[in-house]
Amino acid sequence: MLPGRWRRPSPDPALDGAALLDVAGPEAIEVHARALAIGAHLATTLVVTGYPAEVTPGWLAPLLNFPGHLDIALHIEPVPNPVAAAGLKKQRARLESGRRAGFDKGNLDDPEVEAVAADAAELAYRIARGEGKLFHVALYLTVHAPDEDALAEQAAAVRAIAESLLMSVAPTTYRALPGWLATLPLGIDTLKIRRTFDTAALATCFPFTSPDLPPATGADGEAAGVLYGLNAVSGAPVLWDRFAQDNYNSITLARSGAGKSYLAKLELLRLLFTGVTASVIDPEDEYVRLAETVGGQVVALGADGVRLNPFDLPAAKDGEEDVLTRRVLFLHTFLAVLLGTDLTPAEKAVLDRAVLAAYARAGITGDARTWTRTPPTLADLTAVLAEDGSQAAADLDDRLAPYTTGSHAQLFNGPSTTATSGHLVIYALRQLPEEVKAPAMLLALDAIWRQVTSRPEAGRHLVVVDEAWLLMREGAGAQFLFRMAKAARKYWTGLDVITQDADDVLSSPLGRAIVSNAATQILLRQAPQAIETISENFHLCHGERQFLLSASRGEALLLTGDRRHKVALISVAAPGEHDVITTDPGELAAQHLNDGLDPDGGYIDQAASAGEWET
């Protein structure tokens, strides 16, 4: 080869262009006036020819979320500033000359011309100051379908969505092939049907908003979180990691039967596989089967010989000097919930002296070396009150009698009889009467909190409080739950509050504070009577309100505390997971029948089995 001359390189015999095209392209293309037959399916392209006057960020999301097969191509070509400035100058001159000609003829102002002139002037000034640029933008939509009828139906649906966004669309008549090529990922605009956008208008188109949450990744960049379900719009998996948020708390609100406990158990089961430990307040024994399956511990409060002593002291850490004082303060809260009324100042003073005296009689003082001694019991407290001699002490003694010598003495009076440690601890309260469930929940929460704050090794921990309305209706109980929500993050602990009564949570300042301290917020089906309160506090739009009113069992709206992300999802479980966490009476009765064989090898009577299960 002579210097300065170029010779075309010989083709690489290892690369066969025809073979590559056969693999990547369709086997055949048949061109019609408005559609293409691409292999075994049809496609037609729509061109956006008109746009709305005002848009908001993410306004193209309805097109992106179209449930059918739709390809969207947005072609952008920047316009050089000198060219843009010259074009705007000519446009402004044309508009101004038209306005002056109309004035000379005595015509009234044209509002549309005035608006266009003002927009052109503002845009020209922004470009001159370098605050924006102009772009040529083309938007094409290619619809795919297996046959002509389906193609017409899908194209009509896309056209309806576009028109609902105040866009004008037109088919690519006799230009079906260039239209399809314009939506391929080749970056070639074969139609060049464009409109001019400025920077602000173009920014509302990028990026397309998606109903999917951002991917959950850990510190090492690996996928994190657990599967909550499938996206109700796109069908994509919804992965969420509560321990990657600003705080690890969550709030779940739903009407009865909407599936809130099912979703909570599903998340709990999957978190256990990631090494998270958990404690659960279970008023209806819905988590017992789950605990038995994964080797957890069940503390059945109300059963014979099962008791927690409210006077137990937490394990002291080095440097702590106020363990006894904090325990006395908790006893004030516990006794207020136990008695069902707020204590008067006189009663608080008497109670404070009596609690300290009960600890002193047990040999426990402000000296940390005495904190490992056996703590007093509720009976010791009433003995001190009986010796006080004041009327307030006598009243307190009488009001505490049912819990020391009466019907509830086995639950609250005496030393603790069960350990509360393990990777999963369930506090089952179903055997308790409704009158003492709230103080029992508070006592269980206190045992959980003592366990969390005294763990020898740091690790992720989840505290689930199901049917939290039982505790929220008590002022002292709501305050304890609020303090726990505020401090849980310091111990790598998340608080999951689940309730079916939105008013008990959202009608009080403490309840709203608990919601505001939850970075993960889950709403399932709501009753019409509660939707206004839910919408106001969670800032729901009209579509989200309608979704919650018509949601099926297991459908939920997941919100982040900062309102930046939200997604509608459907909780899904594998058959093995479902068998462990379901509490549907019909399914449980069927499982009971399948497992209940009589000695002769036949199934036991169905009616008798159902009655026994209900008992």
Coordinates of C-alpha atoms in Angstrom, one line a residue:
M1 CA 0.0 0.0 0.0
L2 CA 1.4 3.4 -1.0
P3 CA 1.8 6.1 1.7
G4 CA -1.1 8.4 2.0
R5 CA -3.6 6.0 0.4
W6 CA -6.2 4.0 2.3
R7 CA -7.4 0.6 1.4
R8 CA -10.7 -0.9 2.7
P9 CA -9.9 -3.7 5.2
S10 CA -10.9 -7.1 4.1
P11 CA -13.9 -8.5 6.0
D12 CA -13.3 -10.8 8.9
P13 CA -14.2 -14.3 7.7
A14 CA -15.2 -15.1 11.3
L15 CA -18.0 -12.6 11.2
D16 CA -21.1 -13.4 9.1
G17 CA -23.3 -10.3 8.9
A18 CA -26.2 -12.2 7.4
A19 CA -26.1 -14.8 10.1
L20 CA -26.1 -12.1 12.8
L21 CA -29.1 -10.4 11.3
D22 CA -30.9 -13.6 11.1
V23 CA -30.5 -14.1 14.8
A24 CA -31.3 -10.5 15.9
G25 CA -34.0 -9.6 13.4
P26 CA -37.5 -11.1 12.7
E27 CA -37.9 -13.8 10.1
A28 CA -40.1 -11.6 7.9
I29 CA -41.7 -8.2 7.8
E30 CA -44.9 -7.4 5.9
V31 CA -45.7 -3.7 5.5
H32 CA -49.3 -2.4 5.5
A33 CA -50.6 1.1 5.4
R34 CA -50.7 1.6 9.2
A35 CA -49.3 -1.6 10.6
L36 CA -46.5 -4.1 10.3
A37 CA -46.6 -7.9 10.4
I38 CA -43.3 -8.6 12.3
G39 CA -42.9 -12.3 12.3
A40 CA -45.9 -13.8 14.1
H41 CA -47.3 -10.5 15.6
L42 CA -48.5 -7.1 14.5
A43 CA -47.3 -3.6 15.4
T44 CA -48.5 -0.1 14.7
T45 CA -46.8 3.2 15.6
L46 CA -48.5 6.4 16.9
V47 CA -46.8 9.8 16.8
V48 CA -47.4 12.4 19.4
T49 CA -48.2 15.7 17.5
G50 CA -49.6 17.8 20.3
Y51 CA -48.6 18.4 24.0
P52 CA -50.4 19.9 27.0
A53 CA -49.6 23.5 27.9
E54 CA -48.5 22.7 31.4
V55 CA -47.1 19.4 32.8
T56 CA -45.7 18.1 36.1
P57 CA -42.7 15.8 36.7
G58 CA -43.5 12.3 35.8
W59 CA -46.5 13.2 33.7
L60 CA -45.6 10.4 31.2
A61 CA -45.9 7.7 33.8
P62 CA -49.3 6.4 32.7
L63 CA -47.8 5.5 29.3
L64 CA -44.8 3.8 30.9
N65 CA -47.1 1.8 33.2
F66 CA -49.3 0.6 30.3
P67 CA -50.0 -3.1 31.0
G68 CA -49.7 -4.2 27.3
H69 CA -46.7 -4.4 25.0
L70 CA -45.8 -0.8 24.3
D71 CA -42.5 0.5 23.1
I72 CA -41.8 4.2 23.8
A73 CA -39.1 6.2 22.1
L74 CA -38.1 9.8 23.0
H75 CA -35.7 11.4 20.5
I76 CA -33.9 14.5 21.7
E77 CA -31.7 16.8 19.7
P78 CA -30.3 20.0 21.3
V79 CA -30.6 23.2 19.4
P80 CA -27.5 25.5 19.5
N81 CA -28.1 28.7 21.5
P82 CA -27.3 31.0 18.5
V83 CA -29.9 29.2 16.4
A84 CA -32.4 29.1 19.2
A85 CA -31.9 32.9 19.9
A86 CA -32.4 33.7 16.2
G87 CA -35.5 31.6 15.9
L88 CA -37.0 33.1 19.0
K89 CA -36.2 36.6 17.7
K90 CA -38.1 35.9 14.4
Q91 CA -41.0 34.4 16.3
R92 CA -41.3 37.4 18.6
A93 CA -41.1 39.7 15.6
R94 CA -43.8 37.8 13.9
L95 CA -46.1 37.9 16.9
E96 CA -45.4 41.6 17.6
S97 CA -46.2 42.5 14.0
G98 CA -49.4 40.6 14.1
R99 CA -50.4 42.3 17.4
R100 CA -49.7 45.8 16.0
A101 CA -51.5 45.1 12.8
G102 CA -54.5 44.1 14.8
F103 CA -54.3 47.2 16.9
D104 CA -54.3 49.4 13.7
K105 CA -57.4 47.7 12.5
G106 CA -59.1 48.2 15.9
N107 CA -59.2 44.5 16.8
L108 CA -59.2 43.3 20.4
D109 CA -56.3 41.4 21.9
D110 CA -56.1 37.7 21.2
P111 CA -55.5 36.0 24.5
E112 CA -53.7 33.0 22.9
V113 CA -51.3 35.3 21.0
E114 CA -50.6 37.3 24.1
A115 CA -49.8 34.1 26.0
V116 CA -47.5 32.9 23.3
A117 CA -45.7 36.2 23.0
A118 CA -45.1 36.3 26.8
D119 CA -43.8 32.7 26.8
A120 CA -41.5 33.5 23.9
A121 CA -40.1 36.6 25.6
E122 CA -39.5 34.8 28.9
L123 CA -37.8 31.9 27.1
A124 CA -35.6 34.2 25.1
Y125 CA -34.4 35.9 28.3
R126 CA -33.7 32.6 29.9
I127 CA -31.6 31.5 27.0
A128 CA -29.8 34.8 26.9
R129 CA -28.9 34.4 30.6
G130 CA -27.9 30.7 30.1
E131 CA -30.7 29.4 32.3
G132 CA -32.0 27.0 29.7
K133 CA -31.7 25.6 26.2
L134 CA -34.0 24.5 23.4
F135 CA -34.4 20.9 22.1
H136 CA -36.1 19.2 19.2
V137 CA -38.1 16.4 20.8
A138 CA -40.0 13.6 19.1
L139 CA -42.1 11.0 20.9
Y140 CA -43.2 7.8 19.3
L141 CA -45.4 4.9 20.6
T142 CA -45.3 1.4 19.0
V143 CA -48.1 -1.0 20.1
H144 CA -47.6 -4.8 19.6
A145 CA -50.4 -7.4 19.6
P146 CA -50.8 -11.0 18.3
D147 CA -53.7 -10.2 15.9
E148 CA -55.6 -7.4 14.2
D149 CA -58.5 -7.2 16.8
A150 CA -56.1 -7.1 19.7
L151 CA -53.9 -4.5 18.0
A152 CA -56.9 -2.3 17.4
E153 CA -58.0 -2.7 21.0
Q154 CA -54.5 -2.0 22.4
A155 CA -54.0 1.0 20.1
A156 CA -57.3 2.5 21.2
A157 CA -56.3 2.0 24.9
V158 CA -52.9 3.8 24.3
R159 CA -54.7 6.6 22.4
A160 CA -57.2 7.0 25.3
I161 CA -54.3 7.3 27.8
A162 CA -52.5 9.8 25.6
E163 CA -55.6 11.9 25.2
S164 CA -56.3 11.8 28.9
L165 CA -52.8 13.4 29.2
L166 CA -54.0 16.1 26.8
M167 CA -51.7 14.8 24.0
S168 CA -52.6 14.6 20.4
V169 CA -51.6 11.4 18.6
A170 CA -51.7 10.3 15.0
P171 CA -51.0 7.0 13.2
T172 CA -48.0 6.7 10.9
T173 CA -50.1 6.2 7.7
Y174 CA -48.0 4.8 4.9
R175 CA -44.9 5.2 7.1
A176 CA -45.4 2.1 9.3
L177 CA -41.8 0.8 8.7
P178 CA -40.0 4.1 9.6
G179 CA -42.3 4.4 12.6
W180 CA -41.3 1.0 13.9
L181 CA -37.6 1.7 13.2
A182 CA -37.9 4.9 15.2
T183 CA -38.9 3.0 18.3
L184 CA -36.1 0.4 18.1
P185 CA -33.1 0.9 20.4
L186 CA -31.0 2.3 17.5
G187 CA -31.2 6.0 18.3
I188 CA -32.3 6.9 14.8
D189 CA -35.2 9.2 14.2
T190 CA -36.6 8.1 10.9
L191 CA -39.8 10.2 11.1
K192 CA -38.5 13.6 12.4
I193 CA -41.9 14.7 13.5
R194 CA -40.7 17.0 16.3
R195 CA -41.7 19.8 18.6
T196 CA -39.5 22.3 20.4
F197 CA -39.1 21.9 24.2
D198 CA -37.1 24.1 26.6
T199 CA -35.0 22.6 29.4
A200 CA -37.8 22.8 32.1
A201 CA -40.4 21.1 29.9
L202 CA -38.0 18.4 28.9
A203 CA -36.9 17.8 32.5
T204 CA -40.5 16.7 33.3
C205 CA -40.1 13.8 30.9
F206 CA -36.9 12.5 32.5
P207 CA -36.6 10.0 33.9
F208 CA -39.9 8.3 33.4
T209 CA -41.3 7.6 36.9
S210 CA -41.9 4.0 37.7
P211 CA -44.3 2.4 40.2
D212 CA -41.4 0.2 41.4
L213 CA -39.4 1.1 44.5
P214 CA -35.7 1.8 44.2
P215 CA -33.6 -1.4 44.4
A216 CA -32.7 -2.3 48.0
T217 CA -28.9 -2.7 48.3
G218 CA -26.7 -3.2 51.3
A219 CA -23.4 -1.5 52.2
D220 CA -21.5 -3.9 49.9
G221 CA -23.8 -3.2 47.0
E222 CA -25.5 -6.6 47.2
A223 CA -29.3 -7.0 47.0
A224 CA -30.8 -6.5 50.5
G225 CA -34.3 -6.6 52.0
V226 CA -37.0 -9.1 51.8
L227 CA -39.8 -9.8 49.3
Y228 CA -43.0 -8.1 50.3
G229 CA -45.0 -9.1 47.3
L230 CA -45.5 -8.2 43.6
N231 CA -46.1 -4.8 42.3
A232 CA -49.9 -4.4 41.6
V233 CA -49.1 -2.4 38.4
S234 CA -46.0 -3.8 36.8
G235 CA -45.9 -7.2 38.4
A236 CA -42.3 -6.7 39.5
P237 CA -41.1 -8.1 42.8
V238 CA -41.2 -5.5 45.6
L239 CA -38.1 -5.8 47.8
W240 CA -37.9 -3.6 50.9
D241 CA -35.3 -3.3 53.6
R242 CA -36.6 -1.6 56.7
F243 CA -33.2 -1.6 58.3
A244 CA -31.8 0.5 55.4
Q245 CA -34.1 3.4 56.1
D246 CA -33.7 6.4 58.4
N247 CA -35.3 4.5 61.2
Y248 CA -36.4 0.9 61.3
N249 CA -40.0 1.4 62.5
S250 CA -43.2 0.7 60.6
I251 CA -46.9 1.3 61.0
T252 CA -49.6 -1.0 59.4
L253 CA -53.2 0.2 59.3
A254 CA -56.1 -1.8 57.9
R255 CA -59.6 -2.9 58.6
S256 CA -60.2 -6.4 60.0
G257 CA -59.7 -9.2 57.6
A258 CA -57.6 -7.1 55.1
G259 CA -54.5 -9.3 55.6
K260 CA -52.3 -7.0 57.8
S261 CA -51.2 -9.8 60.2
Y262 CA -50.6 -12.1 57.2
L263 CA -48.2 -9.5 55.7
A264 CA -46.5 -8.9 59.0
K265 CA -45.9 -12.7 59.5
L266 CA -44.7 -13.0 56.0
E267 CA -42.1 -10.3 56.5
L268 CA -41.1 -11.7 59.9
L269 CA -40.6 -15.2 58.5
R270 CA -38.4 -13.9 55.7
L271 CA -36.4 -11.6 58.1
L272 CA -35.6 -14.6 60.3
F273 CA -33.9 -16.2 57.4
T274 CA -31.6 -13.2 57.1
G275 CA -30.4 -13.5 60.8
V276 CA -32.9 -10.9 62.3
T277 CA -34.1 -11.8 65.8
A278 CA -37.7 -10.8 66.8
S279 CA -40.1 -10.4 69.6
V280 CA -43.9 -10.4 69.1
I281 CA -46.8 -9.2 71.2
D282 CA -49.6 -11.5 69.9
P283 CA -53.0 -10.8 71.5
E284 CA -54.8 -13.5 69.4
D285 CA -52.2 -16.3 69.2
E286 CA -51.7 -15.8 65.4
Y287 CA -48.0 -16.2 65.6
V288 CA -47.8 -19.3 67.7
R289 CA -47.7 -21.8 64.7
L290 CA -45.0 -19.7 63.1
A291 CA -42.9 -19.8 66.3
E292 CA -43.4 -23.6 66.7
T293 CA -42.3 -24.1 63.1
V294 CA -39.0 -22.1 63.3
G295 CA -38.1 -23.2 66.8
G296 CA -39.1 -20.0 68.6
Q297 CA -40.3 -19.6 72.2
V298 CA -43.9 -19.0 73.2
V299 CA -44.7 -17.2 76.5
A300 CA -48.4 -17.9 77.0
L301 CA -49.4 -15.2 79.6
G302 CA -52.5 -16.3 81.4
A303 CA -51.6 -20.0 81.4
D304 CA -50.9 -21.8 84.6
G305 CA -47.5 -21.1 86.0
V306 CA -46.6 -18.4 83.4
R307 CA -45.9 -15.0 84.9
L308 CA -43.8 -11.9 84.5
N309 CA -42.8 -9.9 87.6
P310 CA -43.2 -6.1 86.9
F311 CA -40.5 -5.4 89.6
D312 CA -37.7 -7.2 87.7
L313 CA -34.7 -5.0 87.2
P314 CA -32.9 -4.9 83.8
A315 CA -29.3 -6.1 83.6
A316 CA -27.1 -3.2 84.5
K317 CA -24.4 -2.1 82.1
D318 CA -21.1 -0.5 83.1
G319 CA -21.5 3.1 84.1
E320 CA -25.3 3.0 84.5
E321 CA -26.4 4.7 87.7
D322 CA -30.2 5.1 87.4
V323 CA -31.5 1.6 86.8
L324 CA -33.6 1.6 90.0
T325 CA -34.9 5.1 89.3
R326 CA -36.0 4.2 85.8
R327 CA -37.7 1.0 87.1
V328 CA -39.7 3.0 89.6
L329 CA -40.8 5.3 86.8
F330 CA -41.9 2.3 84.7
L331 CA -43.9 0.9 87.7
H332 CA -45.8 4.2 87.8
T333 CA -46.7 3.7 84.1
F334 CA -47.6 0.1 84.6
L335 CA -49.8 0.6 87.6
A336 CA -51.6 3.4 85.9
V337 CA -52.5 1.1 83.0
L338 CA -53.3 -1.8 85.4
L339 CA -55.7 0.4 87.5
G340 CA -57.2 1.9 84.3
T341 CA -57.0 5.6 85.5
D342 CA -54.4 8.3 85.8
L343 CA -53.0 8.5 89.3
T344 CA -53.5 11.8 91.3
P345 CA -50.4 13.6 92.6
A346 CA -51.1 12.3 96.1
E347 CA -51.4 8.7 94.9
K348 CA -48.2 9.1 92.9
A349 CA -46.3 10.4 95.9
V350 CA -47.6 7.5 98.1
L351 CA -46.9 5.0 95.4
D352 CA -43.3 6.3 94.9
R353 CA -42.5 5.9 98.6
A354 CA -44.1 2.5 98.7
V355 CA -42.2 1.1 95.7
L356 CA -38.8 2.3 97.0
A357 CA -39.7 0.8 100.4
A358 CA -40.6 -2.5 98.8
Y359 CA -37.2 -2.6 97.0
A360 CA -35.4 -1.6 100.2
R361 CA -37.1 -4.5 102.1
A362 CA -35.8 -6.8 99.4
G363 CA -32.3 -5.4 100.0
I364 CA -32.2 -3.4 96.7
T365 CA -31.0 0.2 97.0
G366 CA -29.2 2.7 94.8
D367 CA -26.0 0.6 95.1
A368 CA -25.5 -1.2 91.8
R369 CA -24.1 -4.3 93.8
T370 CA -27.7 -4.9 95.1
W371 CA -29.4 -4.9 91.8
T372 CA -28.8 -8.7 91.2
R373 CA -30.8 -9.6 94.3
T374 CA -34.3 -11.1 94.1
P375 CA -36.8 -8.3 93.4
P376 CA -40.0 -7.7 95.4
T377 CA -43.5 -8.6 94.1
L378 CA -46.8 -6.8 93.9
A379 CA -47.8 -8.4 97.3
D380 CA -44.8 -6.7 98.9
L381 CA -45.9 -3.4 97.5
T382 CA -49.5 -3.8 98.9
A383 CA -47.9 -4.8 102.3
V384 CA -46.1 -1.5 102.4
L385 CA -49.2 0.4 101.4
A386 CA -51.2 -1.3 104.1
E387 CA -48.7 0.0 106.7
D388 CA -48.7 3.5 105.4
G389 CA -51.9 4.5 107.1
S390 CA -52.9 7.3 104.7
Q391 CA -56.2 7.3 102.8
A392 CA -54.5 7.4 99.4
A393 CA -52.4 4.3 100.4
A394 CA -55.5 2.5 101.6
D395 CA -57.3 3.2 98.3
L396 CA -54.4 2.0 96.3
D397 CA -54.2 -1.2 98.4
D398 CA -57.9 -1.9 97.8
R399 CA -57.6 -1.3 94.0
L400 CA -54.6 -3.6 93.8
A401 CA -56.3 -6.4 95.7
P402 CA -57.6 -8.3 92.6
Y403 CA -54.1 -8.5 91.3
T404 CA -52.4 -9.7 94.5
T405 CA -55.0 -11.9 96.2
G406 CA -57.9 -11.9 93.7
S407 CA -58.7 -13.4 90.4
H408 CA -55.6 -12.0 88.5
A409 CA -53.0 -12.7 91.2
Q410 CA -51.4 -15.6 89.2
L411 CA -50.5 -13.3 86.3
F412 CA -49.0 -10.2 88.1
N413 CA -48.1 -11.3 91.6
G414 CA -45.0 -13.4 92.1
P415 CA -41.5 -13.9 90.6
S416 CA -41.1 -14.4 86.9
T417 CA -41.4 -18.0 85.8
T418 CA -40.2 -18.0 82.2
A419 CA -37.1 -16.9 80.3
T420 CA -37.6 -14.4 77.6
S421 CA -34.5 -15.0 75.3
G422 CA -34.2 -16.5 71.9
H423 CA -34.2 -15.7 68.2
L424 CA -38.0 -15.5 68.2
V425 CA -40.1 -14.9 71.4
I426 CA -43.9 -14.8 71.1
Y427 CA -45.9 -13.3 74.0
A428 CA -49.3 -15.0 73.4
L429 CA -52.2 -13.2 75.2
R430 CA -55.2 -14.9 73.9
Q431 CA -55.9 -16.7 77.2
L432 CA -56.1 -13.4 79.0
P433 CA -59.5 -11.6 79.6
E434 CA -59.9 -8.3 77.7
E435 CA -59.7 -6.3 81.0
V436 CA -56.0 -7.2 81.6
K437 CA -54.7 -7.5 78.0
A438 CA -53.5 -3.8 78.0
P439 CA -51.4 -4.1 81.2
A440 CA -50.2 -7.6 80.0
M441 CA -49.1 -6.1 76.7
L442 CA -47.2 -3.3 78.5
L443 CA -45.5 -5.8 80.8
A444 CA -44.5 -7.9 77.8
L445 CA -43.2 -4.8 76.0
D446 CA -41.1 -4.0 79.0
A447 CA -39.7 -7.5 79.1
I448 CA -38.8 -7.1 75.4
W449 CA -37.2 -3.7 75.9
R450 CA -35.1 -5.0 78.8
Q451 CA -33.9 -7.8 76.6
V452 CA -33.1 -5.5 73.7
T453 CA -31.2 -3.0 75.8
S454 CA -29.1 -5.7 77.6
R455 CA -28.1 -7.8 74.6
P456 CA -24.4 -8.7 74.8
E457 CA -24.0 -8.5 71.0
A458 CA -25.5 -6.0 68.6
G459 CA -27.8 -7.3 65.9
R460 CA -30.9 -6.4 64.0
H461 CA -34.0 -7.0 66.1
L462 CA -37.7 -6.5 65.2
V463 CA -40.5 -5.9 67.8
V464 CA -44.0 -6.6 66.5
V465 CA -46.9 -5.2 68.4
D466 CA -50.1 -6.6 66.8
E467 CA -53.5 -5.1 67.7
A468 CA -51.7 -2.1 69.1
W469 CA -55.0 -0.3 69.6
L470 CA -55.4 -2.3 72.9
L471 CA -52.4 -0.4 74.3
M472 CA -52.9 2.9 72.4
R473 CA -56.3 3.6 74.1
E474 CA -54.4 3.8 77.4
G475 CA -52.6 7.1 77.7
A476 CA -49.7 5.7 79.7
G477 CA -49.4 2.8 77.3
A478 CA -49.3 5.1 74.3
Q479 CA -46.5 7.1 76.0
F480 CA -44.4 3.9 76.6
L481 CA -44.9 2.9 72.9
F482 CA -43.9 6.4 71.8
R483 CA -40.7 6.4 73.8
M484 CA -39.9 2.9 72.4
A485 CA -40.4 4.2 68.9
K486 CA -38.1 7.1 69.5
A487 CA -35.3 5.0 71.1
A488 CA -35.4 1.7 69.2
R489 CA -33.1 2.8 66.5
K490 CA -30.2 3.3 69.0
Y491 CA -30.3 -0.4 69.6
W492 CA -30.6 -1.5 66.0
T493 CA -34.2 -2.4 66.6
G494 CA -37.3 -1.7 64.6
L495 CA -40.8 -1.3 66.0
D496 CA -43.7 -2.7 63.9
V497 CA -47.0 -1.3 65.1
I498 CA -50.1 -3.1 63.6
T499 CA -53.6 -2.0 64.3
Q500 CA -57.1 -2.1 62.7
D501 CA -58.4 1.1 64.5
A502 CA -56.9 4.1 62.7
D503 CA -58.7 6.5 65.1
D504 CA -56.9 5.2 68.1
V505 CA -53.6 6.0 66.4
L506 CA -54.3 9.1 64.4
S507 CA -56.7 11.0 66.7
S508 CA -54.1 11.6 69.4
P509 CA -50.8 13.5 69.2
L510 CA -48.9 10.5 70.6
G511 CA -50.4 8.3 67.9
R512 CA -49.5 10.7 65.1
A513 CA -46.0 11.0 66.5
I514 CA -45.6 7.2 66.3
V515 CA -46.7 7.4 62.7
S516 CA -44.2 10.2 61.9
N517 CA -41.4 8.1 63.4
A518 CA -42.1 5.2 61.1
A519 CA -40.1 5.2 57.9
T520 CA -42.1 2.3 56.6
Q521 CA -45.9 2.8 56.3
I522 CA -48.2 0.1 55.1
L523 CA -51.9 0.7 54.3
L524 CA -54.3 -2.1 53.4
R525 CA -58.0 -2.0 52.7
Q526 CA -59.8 0.8 54.7
A527 CA -63.3 1.3 55.7
P528 CA -65.2 4.3 54.1
Q529 CA -65.7 5.8 57.6
A530 CA -61.9 5.9 58.2
I531 CA -60.7 6.9 54.7
E532 CA -60.9 10.6 55.3
T533 CA -58.7 10.4 58.4
I534 CA -56.2 8.1 56.6
S535 CA -56.1 10.4 53.5
E536 CA -55.5 13.5 55.5
N537 CA -52.7 12.1 57.6
F538 CA -50.9 10.2 54.8
H539 CA -51.5 12.8 52.1
L540 CA -53.2 10.3 49.7
C541 CA -54.4 11.3 46.2
H542 CA -57.8 10.4 44.8
G543 CA -56.4 7.2 43.0
E544 CA -54.8 6.0 46.2
R545 CA -58.0 6.5 48.2
Q546 CA -60.0 4.5 45.7
F547 CA -57.3 1.8 45.7
L548 CA -57.5 1.4 49.5
L549 CA -61.3 1.4 49.4
S550 CA -61.5 -1.4 46.8
A551 CA -58.4 -3.3 47.6
S552 CA -58.7 -7.1 47.9
R553 CA -57.2 -9.1 50.8
G554 CA -53.4 -8.9 50.7
E555 CA -53.3 -5.7 48.5
A556 CA -51.4 -2.9 50.2
L557 CA -50.0 0.5 49.6
L558 CA -46.4 0.8 50.8
L559 CA -45.2 4.4 51.6
T560 CA -41.9 5.7 52.8
G561 CA -41.8 8.1 55.6
D562 CA -40.4 10.9 53.4
R563 CA -43.2 10.4 50.8
R564 CA -40.6 10.1 48.0
H565 CA -41.6 6.6 47.1
K566 CA -44.8 4.6 47.2
V567 CA -46.0 1.4 45.6
A568 CA -49.1 -0.7 45.5
L569 CA -48.3 -4.3 46.1
I570 CA -49.9 -7.7 46.4
S571 CA -48.5 -9.9 49.2
V572 CA -47.6 -13.4 47.9
A573 CA -46.3 -16.4 49.8
A574 CA -44.9 -19.8 48.8
P575 CA -47.2 -22.8 49.7
G576 CA -44.9 -23.7 52.5
E577 CA -44.9 -20.2 53.9
H578 CA -48.7 -19.9 53.5
D579 CA -49.3 -23.1 55.5
V580 CA -47.2 -21.7 58.4
I581 CA -48.7 -18.2 58.6
T582 CA -52.3 -18.5 57.5
T583 CA -55.0 -18.0 60.2
D584 CA -58.0 -18.4 57.9
P585 CA -60.5 -20.5 59.9
G586 CA -61.6 -22.4 56.9
E587 CA -58.1 -23.4 55.9
L588 CA -57.1 -24.3 59.4
A589 CA -60.2 -26.4 59.8
A590 CA -59.3 -28.2 56.5
Q591 CA -55.8 -28.8 57.8
H592 CA -57.1 -30.1 61.1
L593 CA -59.4 -32.5 59.2
N594 CA -56.5 -33.7 57.0
D595 CA -54.3 -34.4 60.0
G596 CA -57.1 -36.0 62.2
L597 CA -57.4 -39.7 61.4
D598 CA -59.3 -42.0 63.7
P599 CA -57.8 -45.3 64.9
D600 CA -59.5 -47.3 62.1
G601 CA -57.7 -45.2 59.5
G602 CA -60.7 -43.1 58.5
Y603 CA -61.2 -39.4 58.9
I604 CA -63.0 -38.2 61.9
D605 CA -66.4 -36.6 61.6
Q606 CA -66.2 -33.3 59.8
A607 CA -68.8 -31.5 62.0
A608 CA -67.2 -32.7 65.2
S609 CA -63.8 -31.8 64.0
A610 CA -64.9 -28.3 63.1
G611 CA -66.5 -27.8 66.5
E612 CA -63.5 -29.1 68.3
W613 CA -61.3 -26.7 66.4
E614 CA -63.5 -23.7 67.2
T615 CA -63.2 -24.7 70.9

